[in-house]
Amino acid sequence: MAGELILIIEDNEKNRKLMREVLRVKGYQTLETETAEEGIRVAQESLPALILMDLQLPGMDGITALAALRADPRTKEIPVIAVTASAMSHQRLKILAAGFDGYQTKPITVKEFLQVVREVLDRPRKTGESS
């Protein structure tokens, strides 16, 4: 199901534009910020279904921002995909160990990018509620 709200936290205009256009063509709604600090604020206000976060941001980096999101009861369950130019396998393991729900290398490959987004959105949430 498309239509979900996705927050893009990315300081590079071209990368933001590409992700936005690819997602919107598939029916997703998007919000965008250029800094982690602004992204955290927007996430708290809009409660997106998913966050796509660059790791190398001005000011606060993506790993620190993820920790802040996880520490806030309003945003702790929002899945976050790291979007990074770090393609080394040991970096991928470090990023996933930090608590990201997915990993996407830049430059993005449209098909793979959309597949990762859909897979993460379709995962059951860990809400702590019993079923």
Coordinates of N, CA, C and O in Angstrom, one line a residue:
M1 N 0.8 -1.2 0.0 CA 0.0 0.0 0.0 C 0.9 1.2 0.0 O 1.8 1.4 0.8
A2 N 0.7 2.1 -0.9 CA 1.4 3.4 -1.0 C 0.6 4.4 -0.3 O -0.5 4.1 0.2
G3 N 1.1 5.6 -0.2 CA 0.4 6.7 0.4 C 0.9 7.1 1.7 O 0.6 8.1 2.3
E4 N 1.8 6.2 2.3 CA 2.4 6.5 3.6 C 3.2 7.8 3.5 O 3.8 8.1 2.5
L5 N 3.4 8.4 4.7 CA 4.2 9.6 4.8 C 5.6 9.2 5.1 O 5.8 8.5 6.1
I6 N 6.6 9.7 4.3 CA 8.0 9.3 4.5 C 8.8 10.6 4.7 O 8.6 11.6 3.9
L7 N 9.5 10.7 5.8 CA 10.4 11.9 6.1 C 11.8 11.6 5.5 O 12.4 10.6 5.9
I8 N 12.3 12.5 4.7 CA 13.6 12.4 4.1 C 14.5 13.4 4.9 O 14.2 14.6 4.8
I9 N 15.6 12.9 5.5 CA 16.5 13.8 6.2 C 17.8 13.7 5.4 O 18.5 12.7 5.6
E10 N 18.1 14.7 4.6 CA 19.2 14.6 3.7 C 19.7 16.0 3.4 O 18.8 16.9 3.0
D11 N 21.0 16.3 3.5 CA 21.4 17.7 3.3 C 21.8 18.0 1.8 O 21.9 19.1 1.4
N12 N 21.9 16.9 1.0 CA 22.2 17.1 -0.4 C 21.0 17.3 -1.2 O 20.2 16.4 -1.3
E13 N 20.8 18.5 -1.8 CA 19.6 18.8 -2.6 C 19.3 17.8 -3.7 O 18.2 17.3 -3.9
K14 N 20.3 17.3 -4.4 CA 20.1 16.4 -5.5 C 19.6 15.0 -5.0 O 18.7 14.4 -5.6
N15 N 20.2 14.6 -3.9 CA 19.8 13.3 -3.3 C 18.4 13.4 -2.8 O 17.6 12.5 -3.0
R16 N 18.0 14.5 -2.2 CA 16.7 14.7 -1.6 C 15.7 14.7 -2.8 O 14.6 14.1 -2.7
K17 N 16.0 15.4 -3.8 CA 15.1 15.5 -5.0 C 14.8 14.2 -5.6 O 13.7 13.8 -5.9
L18 N 15.9 13.4 -5.8 CA 15.8 12.1 -6.4 C 14.9 11.2 -5.5 O 13.9 10.5 -6.0
M19 N 15.2 11.1 -4.2 CA 14.3 10.3 -3.3 C 12.9 10.8 -3.4 O 11.9 9.9 -3.5
R20 N 12.7 12.1 -3.3 CA 11.3 12.6 -3.3 C 10.6 12.2 -4.6 O 9.4 11.7 -4.5
E21 N 11.2 12.4 -5.7 CA 10.5 12.1 -7.0 C 10.2 10.7 -7.1 O 9.1 10.3 -7.6
V22 N 11.1 9.8 -6.8 CA 10.9 8.4 -6.9 C 9.8 7.9 -6.0 O 8.9 7.1 -6.4
L23 N 9.8 8.4 -4.8 CA 8.7 8.1 -3.8 C 7.4 8.6 -4.2 O 6.4 7.9 -4.2
R24 N 7.3 9.8 -4.7 CA 6.0 10.4 -5.0 C 5.4 9.8 -6.3 O 4.2 9.6 -6.4
V25 N 6.3 9.3 -7.2 CA 5.8 8.6 -8.4 C 5.0 7.3 -8.0 O 4.1 6.9 -8.6
K26 N 5.5 6.7 -6.9 CA 4.9 5.5 -6.4 C 3.8 5.8 -5.4 O 3.2 4.8 -4.8
G27 N 3.4 7.0 -5.2 CA 2.3 7.4 -4.4 C 2.5 7.7 -3.0 O 1.6 7.9 -2.2
Y28 N 3.8 7.7 -2.5 CA 4.1 8.1 -1.2 C 4.0 9.6 -1.0 O 4.2 10.3 -1.9
Q29 N 3.7 10.0 0.2 CA 3.8 11.4 0.6 C 5.2 11.6 1.2 O 5.7 10.7 1.9
T30 N 5.8 12.8 1.0 CA 7.1 13.1 1.6 C 7.1 14.4 2.3 O 6.4 15.4 2.0
L31 N 8.0 14.4 3.3 CA 8.4 15.7 4.0 C 9.9 15.6 3.9 O 10.5 14.5 3.9
E32 N 10.6 16.8 4.0 CA 12.0 16.8 3.8 C 12.7 17.8 4.8 O 12.1 18.9 5.1
T33 N 13.8 17.5 5.3 CA 14.6 18.4 6.1 C 16.1 18.2 5.7 O 16.5 17.2 5.2
E34 N 16.9 19.2 6.0 CA 18.3 19.2 5.7 C 19.2 18.9 6.8 O 20.4 18.6 6.6
T35 N 18.7 18.9 8.1 CA 19.5 18.7 9.2 C 18.8 17.6 10.1 O 17.6 17.5 10.1
A36 N 19.6 17.0 10.9 CA 19.0 16.0 11.9 C 18.2 16.6 12.9 O 17.1 16.1 13.3
E37 N 18.6 17.8 13.4 CA 17.8 18.5 14.4 C 16.4 18.9 13.9 O 15.4 18.6 14.6
E38 N 16.4 19.4 12.7 CA 15.1 19.7 12.1 C 14.3 18.4 11.8 O 13.1 18.4 12.0
G39 N 15.0 17.4 11.4 CA 14.3 16.1 11.1 C 13.7 15.5 12.4 O 12.5 15.0 12.3
I40 N 14.3 15.6 13.5 CA 13.8 15.1 14.7 C 12.5 15.9 15.1 O 11.5 15.3 15.4
R41 N 12.5 17.2 15.0 CA 11.4 18.0 15.3 C 10.2 17.7 14.3 O 9.1 17.5 14.8
V42 N 10.5 17.6 13.0 CA 9.4 17.2 12.1 C 8.9 15.8 12.4 O 7.7 15.6 12.3
A43 N 9.7 14.9 12.7 CA 9.3 13.5 13.0 C 8.3 13.5 14.2 O 7.3 12.9 14.3
Q44 N 8.7 14.3 15.3 CA 7.8 14.4 16.5 C 6.5 15.0 16.1 O 5.5 14.6 16.7
E45 N 6.4 16.0 15.2 CA 5.2 16.7 14.9 C 4.3 15.9 13.9 O 3.1 15.8 14.0
S46 N 5.0 15.2 12.9 CA 4.2 14.6 11.8 C 4.1 13.1 11.9 O 3.2 12.5 11.3
L47 N 4.9 12.4 12.8 CA 4.9 11.0 13.0 C 4.8 10.2 11.7 O 3.8 9.5 11.4
P48 N 5.8 10.3 10.8 CA 5.8 9.6 9.6 C 5.8 8.1 9.7 O 6.2 7.6 10.8
A49 N 5.5 7.4 8.7 CA 5.5 6.0 8.7 C 6.9 5.4 8.6 O 7.2 4.3 9.0
L50 N 7.8 6.3 8.0 CA 9.2 5.9 7.8 C 10.1 7.1 7.7 O 9.6 8.2 7.2
I51 N 11.3 7.0 8.1 CA 12.3 8.0 8.0 C 13.5 7.5 7.2 O 14.0 6.4 7.4
L52 N 13.9 8.3 6.2 CA 15.1 8.0 5.4 C 16.2 9.0 5.9 O 15.9 10.2 5.7
M53 N 17.3 8.5 6.4 CA 18.2 9.4 7.0 C 19.6 9.3 6.5 O 20.2 8.2 6.6
D54 N 20.2 10.4 6.0 CA 21.6 10.4 5.7 C 22.4 10.3 7.0 O 21.9 10.7 8.0
L55 N 23.6 9.8 6.9 CA 24.4 9.6 8.1 C 25.3 10.8 8.3 O 25.6 11.2 9.5
Q56 N 25.8 11.4 7.3 CA 26.7 12.5 7.4 C 25.9 13.8 7.1 O 25.8 14.2 6.0
L57 N 25.5 14.4 8.2 CA 24.6 15.6 8.1 C 25.4 16.7 8.8 O 26.2 16.5 9.7
P58 N 25.1 18.0 8.5 CA 25.7 19.1 9.2 C 25.2 19.1 10.6 O 24.0 18.8 10.9
G59 N 26.0 19.4 11.6 CA 25.6 19.4 13.0 C 25.5 18.0 13.5 O 26.5 17.2 13.4
M60 N 24.4 17.6 14.0 CA 24.2 16.2 14.5 C 24.2 15.2 13.4 O 23.6 15.4 12.3
D61 N 25.0 14.1 13.6 CA 25.0 13.0 12.5 C 23.8 12.1 12.7 O 23.1 12.1 13.6
G62 N 23.7 11.3 11.7 CA 22.5 10.4 11.6 C 22.4 9.4 12.7 O 21.3 9.0 13.2
I63 N 23.5 8.8 13.2 CA 23.5 7.9 14.3 C 23.1 8.5 15.6 O 22.3 7.9 16.3
T64 N 23.6 9.7 15.8 CA 23.2 10.4 17.0 C 21.7 10.8 17.0 O 20.9 10.7 17.9
A65 N 21.2 11.2 15.8 CA 19.8 11.5 15.6 C 18.9 10.3 15.8 O 17.8 10.4 16.4
L66 N 19.4 9.1 15.3 CA 18.6 7.9 15.5 C 18.5 7.6 17.0 O 17.4 7.3 17.5
A67 N 19.5 7.8 17.8 CA 19.5 7.6 19.2 C 18.4 8.6 19.9 O 17.7 8.2 20.8
A68 N 18.4 9.8 19.4 CA 17.4 10.8 19.9 C 16.0 10.3 19.6 O 15.1 10.4 20.4
L69 N 15.8 9.9 18.3 CA 14.4 9.4 17.9 C 14.0 8.2 18.8 O 12.9 8.1 19.2
R70 N 14.9 7.3 19.0 CA 14.6 6.1 19.8 C 14.4 6.4 21.3 O 13.6 5.7 22.0
A71 N 14.9 7.5 21.8 CA 14.7 7.9 23.2 C 13.4 8.6 23.4 O 13.0 8.7 24.6
D72 N 12.7 9.0 22.4 CA 11.5 9.7 22.5 C 10.3 8.8 22.3 O 10.2 8.1 21.3
P73 N 9.4 8.7 23.2 CA 8.3 7.8 23.1 C 7.4 8.0 21.9 O 6.8 7.1 21.3
R74 N 7.4 9.2 21.4 CA 6.6 9.6 20.2 C 7.2 9.0 18.9 O 6.5 8.7 18.0
T75 N 8.5 8.9 18.9 CA 9.2 8.5 17.6 C 9.9 7.2 17.7 O 10.5 6.7 16.7
K76 N 10.0 6.6 18.9 CA 10.8 5.4 19.1 C 10.5 4.2 18.2 O 11.4 3.4 17.8
E77 N 9.3 4.1 17.7 CA 8.9 2.9 16.9 C 8.9 3.2 15.4 O 8.6 2.3 14.6
I78 N 9.2 4.5 15.0 CA 9.2 4.8 13.6 C 10.4 4.1 13.0 O 11.6 4.3 13.4
P79 N 10.3 3.3 11.9 CA 11.4 2.7 11.3 C 12.3 3.8 10.6 O 11.7 4.7 10.0
V80 N 13.6 3.6 10.6 CA 14.5 4.5 10.0 C 15.5 3.7 9.2 O 16.1 2.8 9.6
I81 N 15.6 4.1 7.9 CA 16.6 3.5 7.0 C 17.7 4.5 6.8 O 17.5 5.7 6.5
A82 N 18.9 4.0 7.0 CA 20.2 4.8 6.8 C 20.4 4.8 5.3 O 20.3 3.8 4.6
V83 N 20.6 6.1 4.8 CA 21.0 6.3 3.4 C 22.4 6.9 3.4 O 22.5 8.0 3.8
T84 N 23.3 6.1 2.9 CA 24.7 6.6 3.0 C 25.6 6.2 1.9 O 25.3 5.2 1.2
A85 N 26.7 6.9 1.7 CA 27.7 6.5 0.7 C 28.6 5.5 1.2 O 29.4 5.0 0.4
S86 N 28.6 5.1 2.5 CA 29.4 4.1 3.1 C 29.0 2.7 2.6 O 28.0 2.2 3.2
A87 N 29.6 2.2 1.7 CA 29.2 0.9 1.1 C 30.0 -0.3 1.6 O 29.7 -1.4 1.3
M88 N 31.0 -0.1 2.5 CA 31.8 -1.2 3.0 C 31.0 -2.1 3.9 O 30.1 -1.6 4.7
S89 N 31.2 -3.4 3.8 CA 30.3 -4.3 4.6 C 30.5 -4.1 6.1 O 29.5 -4.2 6.8
H90 N 31.7 -3.7 6.6 CA 31.8 -3.5 8.0 C 31.0 -2.3 8.5 O 30.5 -2.2 9.6
Q91 N 30.9 -1.3 7.6 CA 30.1 -0.1 7.9 C 28.6 -0.5 7.9 O 27.9 0.0 8.8
R92 N 28.2 -1.3 7.0 CA 26.8 -1.7 7.0 C 26.5 -2.4 8.3 O 25.4 -2.1 8.9
L93 N 27.3 -3.3 8.8 CA 27.1 -4.0 10.1 C 27.0 -3.0 11.2 O 26.2 -3.1 12.1
K94 N 27.9 -2.0 11.2 CA 27.9 -1.0 12.3 C 26.6 -0.2 12.3 O 26.1 0.1 13.3
I95 N 26.2 0.2 11.1 CA 25.0 1.0 10.9 C 23.8 0.2 11.4 O 22.9 0.7 12.2
L96 N 23.6 -1.1 11.0 CA 22.5 -1.9 11.5 C 22.6 -2.1 13.0 O 21.6 -2.1 13.6
A97 N 23.8 -2.3 13.5 CA 24.0 -2.5 14.9 C 23.6 -1.3 15.7 O 23.2 -1.4 16.9
A98 N 23.7 -0.1 15.1 CA 23.3 1.1 15.8 C 21.8 1.2 15.9 O 21.3 2.1 16.7
G99 N 21.0 0.4 15.2 CA 19.6 0.3 15.4 C 18.7 0.8 14.2 O 17.5 0.9 14.3
F100 N 19.4 1.0 13.1 CA 18.6 1.3 11.9 C 17.9 0.1 11.4 O 18.3 -1.0 11.6
D101 N 16.7 0.4 10.8 CA 15.9 -0.7 10.3 C 16.2 -1.2 8.9 O 15.7 -2.2 8.5
G102 N 17.0 -0.5 8.2 CA 17.4 -0.8 6.9 C 18.6 0.0 6.5 O 19.0 1.0 7.2
Y103 N 19.1 -0.3 5.3 CA 20.4 0.4 4.8 C 20.3 0.5 3.3 O 19.9 -0.4 2.6
Q104 N 20.6 1.7 2.8 CA 20.6 1.9 1.4 C 21.8 2.8 1.0 O 22.1 3.8 1.6
T105 N 22.6 2.3 0.1 CA 23.8 3.0 -0.4 C 23.4 4.1 -1.4 O 22.4 4.0 -2.1
K106 N 24.2 5.1 -1.4 CA 24.1 6.2 -2.4 C 25.3 6.0 -3.4 O 26.4 5.6 -2.9
P107 N 25.1 6.3 -4.6 CA 23.8 6.8 -5.2 C 22.8 5.6 -5.2 O 23.2 4.5 -5.4
I108 N 21.5 6.0 -5.0 CA 20.5 5.0 -4.9 C 20.2 4.3 -6.3 O 20.4 5.0 -7.3
T109 N 19.9 3.1 -6.3 CA 19.3 2.4 -7.4 C 17.8 2.3 -7.2 O 17.4 1.8 -6.2
V110 N 17.1 2.9 -8.1 CA 15.6 3.1 -7.9 C 14.9 1.8 -7.5 O 14.2 1.8 -6.5
K111 N 15.1 0.7 -8.2 CA 14.4 -0.5 -7.9 C 14.7 -1.0 -6.5 O 13.9 -1.4 -5.7
E112 N 16.0 -1.1 -6.2 CA 16.5 -1.5 -4.9 C 16.0 -0.6 -3.8 O 15.5 -1.0 -2.7
F113 N 16.1 0.7 -4.0 CA 15.6 1.7 -3.1 C 14.1 1.5 -2.7 O 13.8 1.4 -1.5
L114 N 13.3 1.4 -3.7 CA 11.9 1.2 -3.5 C 11.6 -0.2 -2.8 O 10.7 -0.3 -2.0
Q115 N 12.4 -1.2 -3.1 CA 12.2 -2.5 -2.5 C 12.5 -2.4 -1.0 O 11.8 -2.9 -0.2
V116 N 13.6 -1.7 -0.6 CA 14.0 -1.6 0.8 C 12.9 -0.8 1.5 O 12.5 -1.2 2.6
V117 N 12.4 0.3 0.9 CA 11.4 1.1 1.5 C 10.2 0.3 1.8 O 9.6 0.2 2.9
R118 N 9.7 -0.5 0.8 CA 8.5 -1.3 1.0 C 8.7 -2.4 2.0 O 7.8 -2.6 2.8
E119 N 9.9 -3.1 2.0 CA 10.1 -4.1 3.0 C 10.1 -3.6 4.4 O 9.5 -4.2 5.3
V120 N 10.7 -2.5 4.6 CA 10.7 -1.9 6.0 C 9.3 -1.4 6.4 O 8.9 -1.7 7.5
L121 N 8.6 -0.8 5.5 CA 7.2 -0.4 5.8 C 6.3 -1.6 6.1 O 5.4 -1.5 6.9
D122 N 6.5 -2.7 5.4 CA 5.6 -3.9 5.6 C 6.0 -4.7 6.8 O 5.2 -5.6 7.2
R123 N 7.1 -4.5 7.5 CA 7.4 -5.2 8.7 C 6.5 -4.9 9.8 O 6.1 -3.8 10.0
P124 N 6.1 -6.0 10.6 CA 5.3 -5.7 11.8 C 6.0 -4.8 12.7 O 7.2 -4.9 12.9
R125 N 5.3 -3.9 13.3 CA 5.9 -2.9 14.3 C 6.0 -3.6 15.7 O 5.2 -4.4 16.1
K126 N 7.1 -3.2 16.4 CA 7.3 -3.7 17.7 C 6.6 -2.6 18.7 O 7.3 -1.8 19.2
T127 N 5.3 -2.7 18.9 CA 4.7 -1.7 19.7 C 4.6 -2.0 21.2 O 4.2 -1.2 22.0
G128 N 5.0 -3.2 21.5 CA 4.9 -3.6 22.9 C 3.5 -4.0 23.4 O 3.3 -4.4 24.5
E129 N 2.5 -3.9 22.5 CA 1.2 -4.3 22.8 C 1.0 -5.8 22.5 O 1.5 -6.3 21.6
S130 N 0.2 -6.4 23.3 CA 0.0 -7.9 23.1 C -1.2 -8.0 22.1 O -2.1 -7.2 22.0
S131 N -1.1 -9.0 21.2 CA -2.1 -9.2 20.2 C -3.2 -10.2 20.6 O -3.1 -11.0 21.4

